[in-house]
Amino acid sequence: MSFDLSVFSNKNIILAVTGGIAAYKSAILVRRLKDYGFNVRVVMTKGAQAFITPLTFQALSGNPVHTELLDPEAEAGMGHIELARWADLVLVAPASCDTIAKFAAGLADDLLSTLYLATKAPVWVAPAMNQQMWAAKATQRNLNTLVEDGVHVIMPEAGSQACGDVGLGRMPEPEVLAEQVKDYFHQAQRAIAEKFGLLAGKRVTITAGPTREAIDPVRYISNHSTGKMGFAIAAACYSAGAKVTLLAGPVSLDTPNGVKRINVSSALKMLDESMNQLEEGCDIFIATAAVADYRVAEVAEHKIKKSGDELNVSLIKNPDIVATIAQQEKRPFMVGFAAETRNVEEYAAGKLVAKKLDMIACNDVSRADIGFASDQNAMIVFFAEQYQMEKRDLEKASKQEIAQQLVEAIHDALHHEIEPV
Ligand code: C5P
């Protein structure tokens, strides 16, 4: 699974580190949270500073570390109330017995305990301690209080401990904690997108990448399509709240988060899967695939041997997937693509009509700076006549940004009153 780093760049995590040997894992945790794109600020208790220095966390988080409650200089920077408001999540890892007890009692005698009372953000604690301390009645009583107060407790793991004991009390690995944080925000974003996103509740099928047409068991005909544009559109549709199925030709790209991917090879297989999607229910069909126009008439059963100076392979036309789907009775909103090297607009407008599409996005692949393998693209979008919508120029931008603008164009067309023609 790939992850778009920009996804969480507007989310703020306070990582509170308290006194315990597991504090060394928190350094890695900062890295993993940053890897997901989160903004991280670290708060340390006195106890934590006996195990690891603030400088380590400052370097890793890229932010000053907060250690004092009543330090005028620190309060002048980002005071405790401001810090409490800044946080979208407070993660206390490791959470010592002492901190858990303070939270349960509502004490406010240091920065972290004050922050706990002052924040509206969800608070998660990852207790880490000696197994006997974990099992102690007071600790369990305090943890129950925290759960009742709405705190999310991440259960410690069992195993050998730094003190030599074996039992419950080890903090989960930083990767596991970071992933839980990512999943939490991802689910929250998804819930919002499914309700309010531009494509909320829509079922979208996207074809992407090249197709591969076999000549014999070891050889094939294909093209240079990388699938990047289709994958970016799949990610953008998902972020807009759609349920997305990606029919991917052979490409080496990670599946966008949340997207269902079905790998296909030939044009015929891609068509088969497209028809299946139609059966299952599809509201929007987006054809970005560079489908091979022809396939080999008769695929050799065995590897063709070198002989003679010439080899003739006879080709027959592949079905046009997007045009076939557009002809079906229960046809979804149809989006096609056109890659041209000349007369770009004229050819694209022609395909819009010929293939009975609702919308077509075209680009000039003769431009060296955009298209195929590039990370950037520029497009012109045309809508079918009945929409009576102006064409849109999508200026050169990253494929992610272009994908977002295409989602907006689809949304606008879907909500446009159609004029009878
Ligand atoms: O005719 P041309 O290949 O330029 O049309 C491009 C559009 O048609 C793209 O949306 C492409 O995915 C789709 N197409 C298709 N099946 C084919 C050929 C093209 O779906 N066999």
Tab-separated table of C-alpha atoms and ligand atoms in Angstrom:
chain	number	residue	atom	x	y	z
A	1	MET	CA	0.000	0.000	0.000
A	2	SER	CA	1.300	3.426	-0.837
A	3	PHE	CA	0.757	6.436	1.288
A	4	ASP	CA	0.359	9.999	0.179
A	5	LEU	CA	2.491	12.053	2.557
A	6	SER	CA	0.413	15.167	2.098
A	7	VAL	CA	-2.666	13.419	3.513
A	8	PHE	CA	-1.856	14.140	7.159
A	9	SER	CA	0.202	17.303	6.765
A	10	ASN	CA	-2.593	19.258	8.448
A	11	LYS	CA	-2.784	16.935	11.457
A	12	ASN	CA	-0.962	17.726	14.678
A	13	ILE	CA	0.207	15.091	17.121
A	14	ILE	CA	1.549	15.739	20.592
A	15	LEU	CA	3.748	12.840	21.557
A	16	ALA	CA	4.140	12.902	25.333
A	17	VAL	CA	7.088	10.885	26.604
A	18	THR	CA	7.174	9.906	30.255
A	19	GLY	CA	9.773	8.157	32.403
A	20	GLY	CA	10.442	4.573	31.355
A	21	ILE	CA	13.018	2.612	29.410
A	22	ALA	CA	10.572	2.340	26.483
A	23	ALA	CA	11.265	6.059	25.898
A	24	TYR	CA	13.996	5.018	23.476
A	25	LYS	CA	11.273	3.581	21.214
A	26	SER	CA	9.544	6.956	21.176
A	27	ALA	CA	12.427	8.425	19.185
A	28	ILE	CA	11.645	5.997	16.364
A	29	LEU	CA	7.935	6.690	16.845
A	30	VAL	CA	8.533	10.366	16.003
A	31	ARG	CA	10.209	9.277	12.765
A	32	ARG	CA	7.359	6.978	11.790
A	33	LEU	CA	4.721	9.638	12.528
A	34	LYS	CA	6.687	12.126	10.420
A	35	ASP	CA	6.900	9.508	7.658
A	36	TYR	CA	3.099	9.589	7.504
A	37	GLY	CA	3.209	13.377	7.166
A	38	PHE	CA	2.008	14.310	10.682
A	39	ASN	CA	3.271	17.432	12.458
A	40	VAL	CA	4.777	16.247	15.717
A	41	ARG	CA	5.546	18.174	18.896
A	42	VAL	CA	7.090	16.349	21.809
A	43	VAL	CA	6.292	16.958	25.485
A	44	MET	CA	8.623	15.334	28.032
A	45	THR	CA	8.226	14.807	31.738
A	46	LYS	CA	11.179	15.088	34.123
A	47	GLY	CA	11.317	11.294	34.335
A	48	ALA	CA	11.545	10.953	30.546
A	49	GLN	CA	14.546	13.280	30.455
A	50	ALA	CA	16.454	10.862	32.683
A	51	PHE	CA	16.231	8.295	29.878
A	52	ILE	CA	16.589	10.364	26.715
A	53	THR	CA	17.413	13.988	25.971
A	54	PRO	CA	15.067	16.653	24.603
A	55	LEU	CA	17.682	17.364	21.934
A	56	THR	CA	17.054	13.968	20.360
A	57	PHE	CA	13.343	14.708	20.014
A	58	GLN	CA	13.961	18.259	18.853
A	59	ALA	CA	16.154	16.975	16.033
A	60	LEU	CA	13.708	14.242	15.039
A	61	SER	CA	10.486	16.269	15.258
A	62	GLY	CA	11.927	19.481	13.831
A	63	ASN	CA	10.175	21.374	16.635
A	64	PRO	CA	11.246	22.663	20.044
A	65	VAL	CA	10.544	20.165	22.816
A	66	HIS	CA	8.166	21.197	25.598
A	67	THR	CA	9.282	20.322	29.114
A	68	GLU	CA	8.224	23.115	31.500
A	69	LEU	CA	4.897	24.401	32.721
A	70	LEU	CA	5.954	27.555	34.481
A	71	ASP	CA	8.843	28.668	32.297
A	72	PRO	CA	8.112	32.223	31.028
A	73	GLU	CA	10.275	31.704	27.934
A	74	ALA	CA	8.492	28.463	26.946
A	75	GLU	CA	5.092	30.012	27.627
A	76	ALA	CA	6.029	32.948	25.402
A	77	GLY	CA	6.705	30.478	22.563
A	78	MET	CA	3.783	28.078	22.631
A	79	GLY	CA	2.149	28.100	26.032
A	80	HIS	CA	0.425	25.070	27.493
A	81	ILE	CA	-3.076	26.209	26.535
A	82	GLU	CA	-1.984	26.939	22.984
A	83	LEU	CA	-0.277	23.556	22.827
A	84	ALA	CA	-3.451	21.866	24.105
A	85	ARG	CA	-5.449	23.580	21.342
A	86	TRP	CA	-2.838	22.793	18.666
A	87	ALA	CA	-3.152	19.047	19.154
A	88	ASP	CA	-5.453	16.842	17.076
A	89	LEU	CA	-4.304	13.876	19.159
A	90	VAL	CA	-2.257	13.497	22.331
A	91	LEU	CA	-0.361	10.220	22.401
A	92	VAL	CA	1.363	9.398	25.675
A	93	ALA	CA	3.990	6.777	24.872
A	94	PRO	CA	5.369	5.376	27.027
A	95	ALA	CA	2.828	6.205	29.745
A	96	SER	CA	4.271	5.548	33.189
A	97	CYS	CA	2.277	4.464	36.264
A	98	ASP	CA	2.849	7.879	37.713
A	99	THR	CA	1.410	9.735	34.701
A	100	ILE	CA	-1.578	7.387	34.547
A	101	ALA	CA	-2.213	8.018	38.249
A	102	LYS	CA	-1.944	11.780	37.777
A	103	PHE	CA	-4.395	11.727	34.870
A	104	ALA	CA	-6.825	9.600	36.887
A	105	ALA	CA	-6.607	11.948	39.866
A	106	GLY	CA	-6.844	15.125	37.795
A	107	LEU	CA	-3.588	16.583	39.113
A	108	ALA	CA	-2.055	19.497	37.232
A	109	ASP	CA	1.413	19.952	38.686
A	110	ASP	CA	3.499	19.674	35.512
A	111	LEU	CA	3.185	20.423	31.808
A	112	LEU	CA	1.802	17.042	30.713
A	113	SER	CA	-0.830	16.664	33.436
A	114	THR	CA	-1.981	20.240	32.800
A	115	LEU	CA	-2.091	19.614	29.071
A	116	TYR	CA	-4.219	16.519	29.658
A	117	LEU	CA	-6.853	18.610	31.435
A	118	ALA	CA	-6.647	21.468	28.961
A	119	THR	CA	-6.979	19.603	25.661
A	120	LYS	CA	-10.154	18.744	23.772
A	121	ALA	CA	-8.199	16.357	21.541
A	122	PRO	CA	-8.484	12.597	21.983
A	123	VAL	CA	-5.891	11.242	24.397
A	124	TRP	CA	-4.241	7.868	23.881
A	125	VAL	CA	-1.972	6.236	26.427
A	126	ALA	CA	0.443	3.402	25.750
A	127	PRO	CA	1.376	2.121	29.222
A	128	ALA	CA	4.834	0.585	29.562
A	129	MET	CA	6.094	-0.678	32.898
A	130	ASN	CA	7.245	-3.643	34.924
A	131	GLN	CA	4.682	-6.457	34.798
A	132	GLN	CA	4.079	-6.320	38.568
A	133	MET	CA	3.441	-2.568	38.413
A	134	TRP	CA	1.051	-3.124	35.499
A	135	ALA	CA	-0.844	-5.762	37.501
A	136	ALA	CA	-0.993	-3.609	40.644
A	137	LYS	CA	-4.530	-2.872	41.774
A	138	ALA	CA	-3.932	0.875	41.861
A	139	THR	CA	-2.665	0.909	38.260
A	140	GLN	CA	-5.625	-1.108	37.010
A	141	ARG	CA	-8.034	1.092	38.988
A	142	ASN	CA	-6.486	4.227	37.481
A	143	LEU	CA	-6.613	2.777	33.972
A	144	ASN	CA	-10.300	1.968	34.410
A	145	THR	CA	-10.881	5.565	35.417
A	146	LEU	CA	-9.072	6.764	32.288
A	147	VAL	CA	-11.175	4.503	30.074
A	148	GLU	CA	-14.334	5.833	31.758
A	149	ASP	CA	-13.055	9.346	31.097
A	150	GLY	CA	-12.765	8.559	27.380
A	151	VAL	CA	-9.041	7.888	27.118
A	152	HIS	CA	-7.990	5.209	24.641
A	153	VAL	CA	-5.628	2.723	26.260
A	154	ILE	CA	-3.243	0.862	23.953
A	155	MET	CA	-2.652	-2.447	25.659
A	156	PRO	CA	0.960	-3.324	26.472
A	157	GLU	CA	2.415	-6.490	25.031
A	158	ALA	CA	3.719	-9.514	26.897
A	159	GLY	CA	7.351	-10.572	26.737
A	160	SER	CA	10.728	-10.177	28.376
A	161	GLN	CA	11.260	-6.829	30.068
A	162	ALA	CA	14.319	-4.618	30.494
A	163	CYS	CA	14.255	-5.401	34.231
A	164	GLY	CA	14.565	-9.136	33.564
A	165	ASP	CA	10.920	-10.013	34.304
A	166	VAL	CA	8.662	-11.691	31.807
A	167	GLY	CA	5.037	-10.567	31.470
A	168	LEU	CA	2.666	-7.828	30.337
A	169	GLY	CA	4.067	-4.333	30.202
A	170	ARG	CA	6.074	-3.832	27.001
A	171	MET	CA	5.175	-0.883	24.815
A	172	PRO	CA	4.169	-1.963	21.291
A	173	GLU	CA	6.765	-1.266	18.586
A	174	PRO	CA	6.815	2.292	17.172
A	175	GLU	CA	5.662	1.067	13.739
A	176	VAL	CA	2.552	-0.476	15.310
A	177	LEU	CA	1.699	2.688	17.254
A	178	ALA	CA	2.280	4.956	14.249
A	179	GLU	CA	0.076	2.758	12.100
A	180	GLN	CA	-2.737	2.903	14.653
A	181	VAL	CA	-2.543	6.702	14.638
A	182	LYS	CA	-2.563	6.748	10.833
A	183	ASP	CA	-5.560	4.365	10.716
A	184	TYR	CA	-7.466	6.490	13.203
A	185	PHE	CA	-7.109	9.669	11.115
A	186	HIS	CA	-7.660	7.767	7.923
A	187	GLN	CA	-10.965	6.338	9.166
A	188	ALA	CA	-12.048	9.733	10.434
A	189	GLN	CA	-11.262	11.327	7.065
A	190	ARG	CA	-12.968	8.505	5.220
A	191	ALA	CA	-16.143	8.899	7.289
A	192	ILE	CA	-16.256	12.604	6.394
A	193	ALA	CA	-15.488	11.923	2.700
A	194	GLU	CA	-18.186	9.250	2.496
A	195	LYS	CA	-20.724	11.761	3.746
A	196	PHE	CA	-19.589	15.031	2.278
A	197	GLY	CA	-16.972	14.238	-0.429
A	198	LEU	CA	-17.502	15.357	-4.025
A	199	LEU	CA	-18.118	11.737	-5.063
A	200	ALA	CA	-19.692	10.554	-1.793
A	201	GLY	CA	-21.281	7.138	-2.187
A	202	LYS	CA	-20.421	6.793	-5.908
A	203	ARG	CA	-19.044	3.545	-7.264
A	204	VAL	CA	-16.172	4.238	-9.616
A	205	THR	CA	-14.354	1.860	-11.970
A	206	ILE	CA	-11.045	2.988	-13.454
A	207	THR	CA	-8.967	1.243	-16.111
A	208	ALA	CA	-5.249	2.045	-15.951
A	209	GLY	CA	-1.871	1.167	-17.398
A	210	PRO	CA	-1.064	-0.663	-20.613
A	211	THR	CA	-2.447	-3.987	-21.757
A	212	ARG	CA	-0.201	-6.867	-22.737
A	213	GLU	CA	-1.094	-8.902	-25.813
A	214	ALA	CA	0.643	-12.260	-25.966
A	215	ILE	CA	2.495	-13.370	-29.096
A	216	ASP	CA	3.637	-16.668	-27.610
A	217	PRO	CA	4.182	-17.906	-24.030
A	218	VAL	CA	7.195	-15.601	-23.544
A	219	ARG	CA	6.590	-12.559	-25.755
A	220	TYR	CA	4.005	-9.841	-25.939
A	221	ILE	CA	3.036	-6.520	-27.509
A	222	SER	CA	2.529	-3.595	-25.146
A	223	ASN	CA	3.187	0.142	-24.770
A	224	HIS	CA	4.908	2.649	-22.491
A	225	SER	CA	1.950	3.573	-20.305
A	226	THR	CA	2.968	3.690	-16.620
A	227	GLY	CA	-0.542	3.882	-15.130
A	228	LYS	CA	0.416	6.920	-13.006
A	229	MET	CA	-2.496	9.099	-14.125
A	230	GLY	CA	-5.088	6.344	-13.545
A	231	PHE	CA	-3.660	5.513	-10.119
A	232	ALA	CA	-3.686	9.207	-9.149
A	233	ILE	CA	-7.334	9.445	-10.237
A	234	ALA	CA	-8.172	6.327	-8.214
A	235	ALA	CA	-6.639	7.947	-5.114
A	236	ALA	CA	-8.469	11.232	-5.753
A	237	CYS	CA	-11.837	9.468	-6.243
A	238	TYR	CA	-11.325	7.532	-3.004
A	239	SER	CA	-10.467	10.735	-1.123
A	240	ALA	CA	-13.654	12.238	-2.558
A	241	GLY	CA	-15.671	9.486	-0.841
A	242	ALA	CA	-16.124	7.064	-3.750
A	243	LYS	CA	-15.864	3.285	-3.654
A	244	VAL	CA	-13.130	2.653	-6.184
A	245	THR	CA	-12.144	-0.395	-8.222
A	246	LEU	CA	-8.990	-0.112	-10.261
A	247	LEU	CA	-8.559	-2.467	-13.210
A	248	ALA	CA	-4.805	-2.309	-13.592
A	249	GLY	CA	-2.742	-3.524	-16.505
A	250	PRO	CA	0.838	-4.633	-15.761
A	251	VAL	CA	2.396	-1.645	-13.938
A	252	SER	CA	4.786	-1.380	-11.031
A	253	LEU	CA	2.820	1.010	-8.827
A	254	ASP	CA	1.551	0.585	-5.277
A	255	THR	CA	-2.217	0.336	-4.881
A	256	PRO	CA	-3.612	3.621	-3.541
A	257	ASN	CA	-4.934	3.393	-0.009
A	258	GLY	CA	-8.506	2.099	0.239
A	259	VAL	CA	-8.765	1.221	-3.451
A	260	LYS	CA	-9.727	-2.272	-4.641
A	261	ARG	CA	-7.298	-3.357	-7.341
A	262	ILE	CA	-7.860	-6.100	-9.909
A	263	ASN	CA	-4.838	-6.915	-12.040
A	264	VAL	CA	-5.486	-7.739	-15.668
A	265	SER	CA	-3.173	-8.329	-18.580
A	266	SER	CA	-4.881	-8.361	-21.990
A	267	ALA	CA	-7.515	-6.024	-23.428
A	268	LEU	CA	-10.020	-8.877	-23.496
A	269	LYS	CA	-9.495	-9.516	-19.780
A	270	MET	CA	-9.824	-5.788	-19.071
A	271	LEU	CA	-13.116	-5.756	-20.940
A	272	ASP	CA	-14.345	-8.846	-19.064
A	273	GLU	CA	-13.578	-7.253	-15.701
A	274	SER	CA	-15.147	-3.964	-16.826
A	275	MET	CA	-18.373	-5.796	-17.664
A	276	ASN	CA	-18.235	-7.529	-14.262
A	277	GLN	CA	-17.967	-4.149	-12.580
A	278	LEU	CA	-20.967	-2.926	-14.512
A	279	GLU	CA	-22.909	-5.953	-13.278
A	280	GLU	CA	-21.856	-5.276	-9.694
A	281	GLY	CA	-22.877	-1.639	-9.967
A	282	CYS	CA	-20.888	1.263	-11.328
A	283	ASP	CA	-21.864	4.936	-11.402
A	284	ILE	CA	-18.759	6.374	-13.039
A	285	PHE	CA	-16.411	4.634	-15.481
A	286	ILE	CA	-13.039	6.281	-16.093
A	287	ALA	CA	-10.930	4.818	-18.895
A	288	THR	CA	-7.322	5.910	-18.529
A	289	ALA	CA	-5.821	2.639	-19.789
A	290	ALA	CA	-3.680	2.640	-22.899
A	291	VAL	CA	-5.422	-0.390	-24.351
A	292	ALA	CA	-3.571	-2.101	-27.193
A	293	ASP	CA	-5.575	-1.442	-30.339
A	294	TYR	CA	-4.655	-4.813	-31.789
A	295	ARG	CA	-3.900	-8.284	-30.478
A	296	VAL	CA	-2.222	-11.232	-32.102
A	297	ALA	CA	-4.701	-13.213	-34.168
A	298	GLU	CA	-3.363	-16.573	-33.115
A	299	VAL	CA	-1.211	-16.792	-29.992
A	300	ALA	CA	1.441	-19.491	-30.529
A	301	GLU	CA	1.155	-22.349	-28.079
A	302	HIS	CA	4.948	-22.719	-27.876
A	303	LYS	CA	7.800	-20.242	-28.056
A	304	ILE	CA	8.297	-19.180	-31.667
A	305	LYS	CA	11.729	-20.281	-32.892
A	306	LYS	CA	14.106	-17.961	-34.764
A	307	SER	CA	14.056	-18.902	-38.419
A	308	GLY	CA	14.403	-16.849	-41.565
A	309	ASP	CA	14.908	-13.077	-41.792
A	310	GLU	CA	11.284	-12.152	-41.484
A	311	LEU	CA	8.521	-13.036	-39.122
A	312	ASN	CA	4.952	-12.083	-39.860
A	313	VAL	CA	2.483	-11.843	-37.060
A	314	SER	CA	-1.072	-11.137	-37.977
A	315	LEU	CA	-2.994	-8.737	-35.710
A	316	ILE	CA	-6.702	-8.266	-35.185
A	317	LYS	CA	-8.544	-5.374	-33.636
A	318	ASN	CA	-9.247	-5.347	-29.912
A	319	PRO	CA	-12.666	-4.277	-28.697
A	320	ASP	CA	-12.931	-0.665	-27.578
A	321	ILE	CA	-13.596	-1.051	-23.853
A	322	VAL	CA	-14.871	2.426	-23.074
A	323	ALA	CA	-17.101	2.490	-26.179
A	324	THR	CA	-18.487	-0.961	-25.338
A	325	ILE	CA	-19.393	0.065	-21.788
A	326	ALA	CA	-20.931	3.313	-23.083
A	327	GLN	CA	-23.293	1.267	-25.266
A	328	GLN	CA	-24.717	-0.755	-22.394
A	329	GLU	CA	-28.242	-0.113	-21.283
A	330	LYS	CA	-27.287	0.654	-17.658
A	331	ARG	CA	-24.447	2.928	-18.665
A	332	PRO	CA	-22.472	4.794	-16.023
A	333	PHE	CA	-21.163	8.345	-16.426
A	334	MET	CA	-18.389	7.747	-18.966
A	335	VAL	CA	-14.997	9.459	-18.909
A	336	GLY	CA	-12.423	8.825	-21.615
A	337	PHE	CA	-8.906	10.002	-22.245
A	338	ALA	CA	-7.159	10.939	-25.437
A	339	ALA	CA	-3.415	11.151	-25.878
A	340	GLU	CA	-2.605	12.873	-29.141
A	341	THR	CA	0.489	14.258	-30.808
A	342	ARG	CA	-1.330	16.732	-33.096
A	343	ASN	CA	-4.771	18.293	-33.633
A	344	VAL	CA	-5.309	17.420	-29.980
A	345	GLU	CA	-8.605	19.219	-29.408
A	346	GLU	CA	-10.157	18.196	-32.706
A	347	TYR	CA	-9.367	14.493	-32.274
A	348	ALA	CA	-10.496	14.494	-28.655
A	349	ALA	CA	-13.813	16.145	-29.452
A	350	GLY	CA	-14.306	13.548	-32.197
A	351	LYS	CA	-13.712	10.659	-29.771
A	352	LEU	CA	-16.130	12.166	-27.250
A	353	VAL	CA	-18.906	11.839	-29.822
A	354	ALA	CA	-17.755	8.594	-31.504
A	355	LYS	CA	-17.420	6.688	-28.217
A	356	LYS	CA	-20.560	8.279	-26.717
A	357	LEU	CA	-18.696	9.625	-23.691
A	358	ASP	CA	-19.908	12.183	-21.179
A	359	MET	CA	-16.493	13.710	-20.717
A	360	ILE	CA	-13.046	13.404	-22.261
A	361	ALA	CA	-9.693	14.604	-20.969
A	362	CYS	CA	-7.030	15.009	-23.583
A	363	ASN	CA	-3.354	15.761	-23.534
A	364	ASP	CA	-0.634	16.478	-26.013
A	365	VAL	CA	1.872	13.647	-25.643
A	366	SER	CA	4.273	15.305	-28.090
A	367	ARG	CA	5.133	17.697	-25.239
A	368	ALA	CA	8.253	16.259	-23.597
A	369	ASP	CA	7.453	17.751	-20.167
A	370	ILE	CA	4.115	16.033	-19.557
A	371	GLY	CA	2.219	12.814	-20.190
A	372	PHE	CA	3.241	9.183	-20.100
A	373	ALA	CA	6.128	8.571	-17.671
A	374	SER	CA	6.143	12.141	-16.326
A	375	ASP	CA	4.848	13.034	-12.855
A	376	GLN	CA	3.162	16.062	-14.358
A	377	ASN	CA	0.368	16.512	-16.790
A	378	ALA	CA	-1.738	19.203	-18.467
A	379	MET	CA	-5.137	18.507	-19.968
A	380	ILE	CA	-8.136	19.940	-21.710
A	381	VAL	CA	-11.506	18.559	-20.638
A	382	PHE	CA	-14.537	18.503	-22.932
A	383	PHE	CA	-18.082	17.635	-21.926
A	384	ALA	CA	-20.737	16.047	-24.132
A	385	GLU	CA	-22.977	18.568	-25.844
A	386	GLN	CA	-26.015	17.932	-23.662
A	387	TYR	CA	-24.168	19.226	-20.596
A	388	GLN	CA	-23.654	22.605	-22.258
A	389	MET	CA	-20.535	23.061	-20.163
A	390	GLU	CA	-17.494	25.032	-21.244
A	391	LYS	CA	-14.295	23.082	-21.907
A	392	ARG	CA	-11.759	23.300	-19.088
A	393	ASP	CA	-8.045	23.919	-19.397
A	394	LEU	CA	-6.167	22.096	-16.645
A	395	GLU	CA	-2.784	23.737	-16.624
A	396	LYS	CA	0.467	21.875	-16.070
A	397	ALA	CA	0.486	20.441	-12.549
A	398	SER	CA	1.289	17.218	-10.698
A	399	LYS	CA	-0.813	14.224	-11.714
A	400	GLN	CA	-2.342	14.335	-8.216
A	401	GLU	CA	-3.532	17.910	-8.737
A	402	ILE	CA	-4.828	17.137	-12.217
A	403	ALA	CA	-6.655	14.103	-10.775
A	404	GLN	CA	-8.311	16.346	-8.180
A	405	GLN	CA	-9.462	18.761	-10.888
A	406	LEU	CA	-10.857	15.863	-12.910
A	407	VAL	CA	-12.855	14.732	-9.866
A	408	GLU	CA	-14.247	18.269	-9.621
A	409	ALA	CA	-15.126	18.245	-13.332
A	410	ILE	CA	-16.939	14.892	-12.945
A	411	HIS	CA	-18.808	16.173	-9.893
A	412	ASP	CA	-19.823	19.371	-11.695
A	413	ALA	CA	-21.074	17.446	-14.738
A	414	LEU	CA	-23.027	15.009	-12.560
A	415	HIS	CA	-24.768	17.925	-10.875
A	416	HIS	CA	-25.370	19.851	-14.071
A	417	GLU	CA	-28.810	19.953	-15.521
A	418	ILE	CA	-28.725	18.140	-18.842
A	419	GLU	CA	-30.297	19.927	-21.789
A	420	PRO	CA	-32.120	17.633	-24.214
A	421	VAL	CA	-30.345	17.660	-27.594
B	1	C5P	O1	-9.146	5.704	-29.539
B	1	C5P	P1	-8.161	5.966	-28.449
B	1	C5P	O2	-7.358	4.778	-28.082
B	1	C5P	O3	-7.333	7.188	-28.634
B	1	C5P	O4	-9.124	6.323	-27.224
B	1	C5P	C1	-8.625	6.545	-25.965
B	1	C5P	C2	-9.709	6.292	-24.945
B	1	C5P	O5	-10.390	5.073	-25.223
B	1	C5P	C3	-9.088	6.069	-23.582
B	1	C5P	O6	-10.060	6.494	-22.648
B	1	C5P	C4	-8.867	4.574	-23.561
B	1	C5P	O7	-8.780	4.081	-22.232
B	1	C5P	C5	-10.096	4.064	-24.269
B	1	C5P	N1	-9.901	2.811	-25.018
B	1	C5P	C6	-10.536	1.660	-24.592
B	1	C5P	N2	-10.388	0.507	-25.296
B	1	C5P	C7	-9.639	0.464	-26.411
B	1	C5P	C8	-8.962	1.631	-26.826
B	1	C5P	C9	-9.117	2.793	-26.112
B	1	C5P	O8	-11.233	1.696	-23.566
B	1	C5P	N3	-9.513	-0.667	-27.075
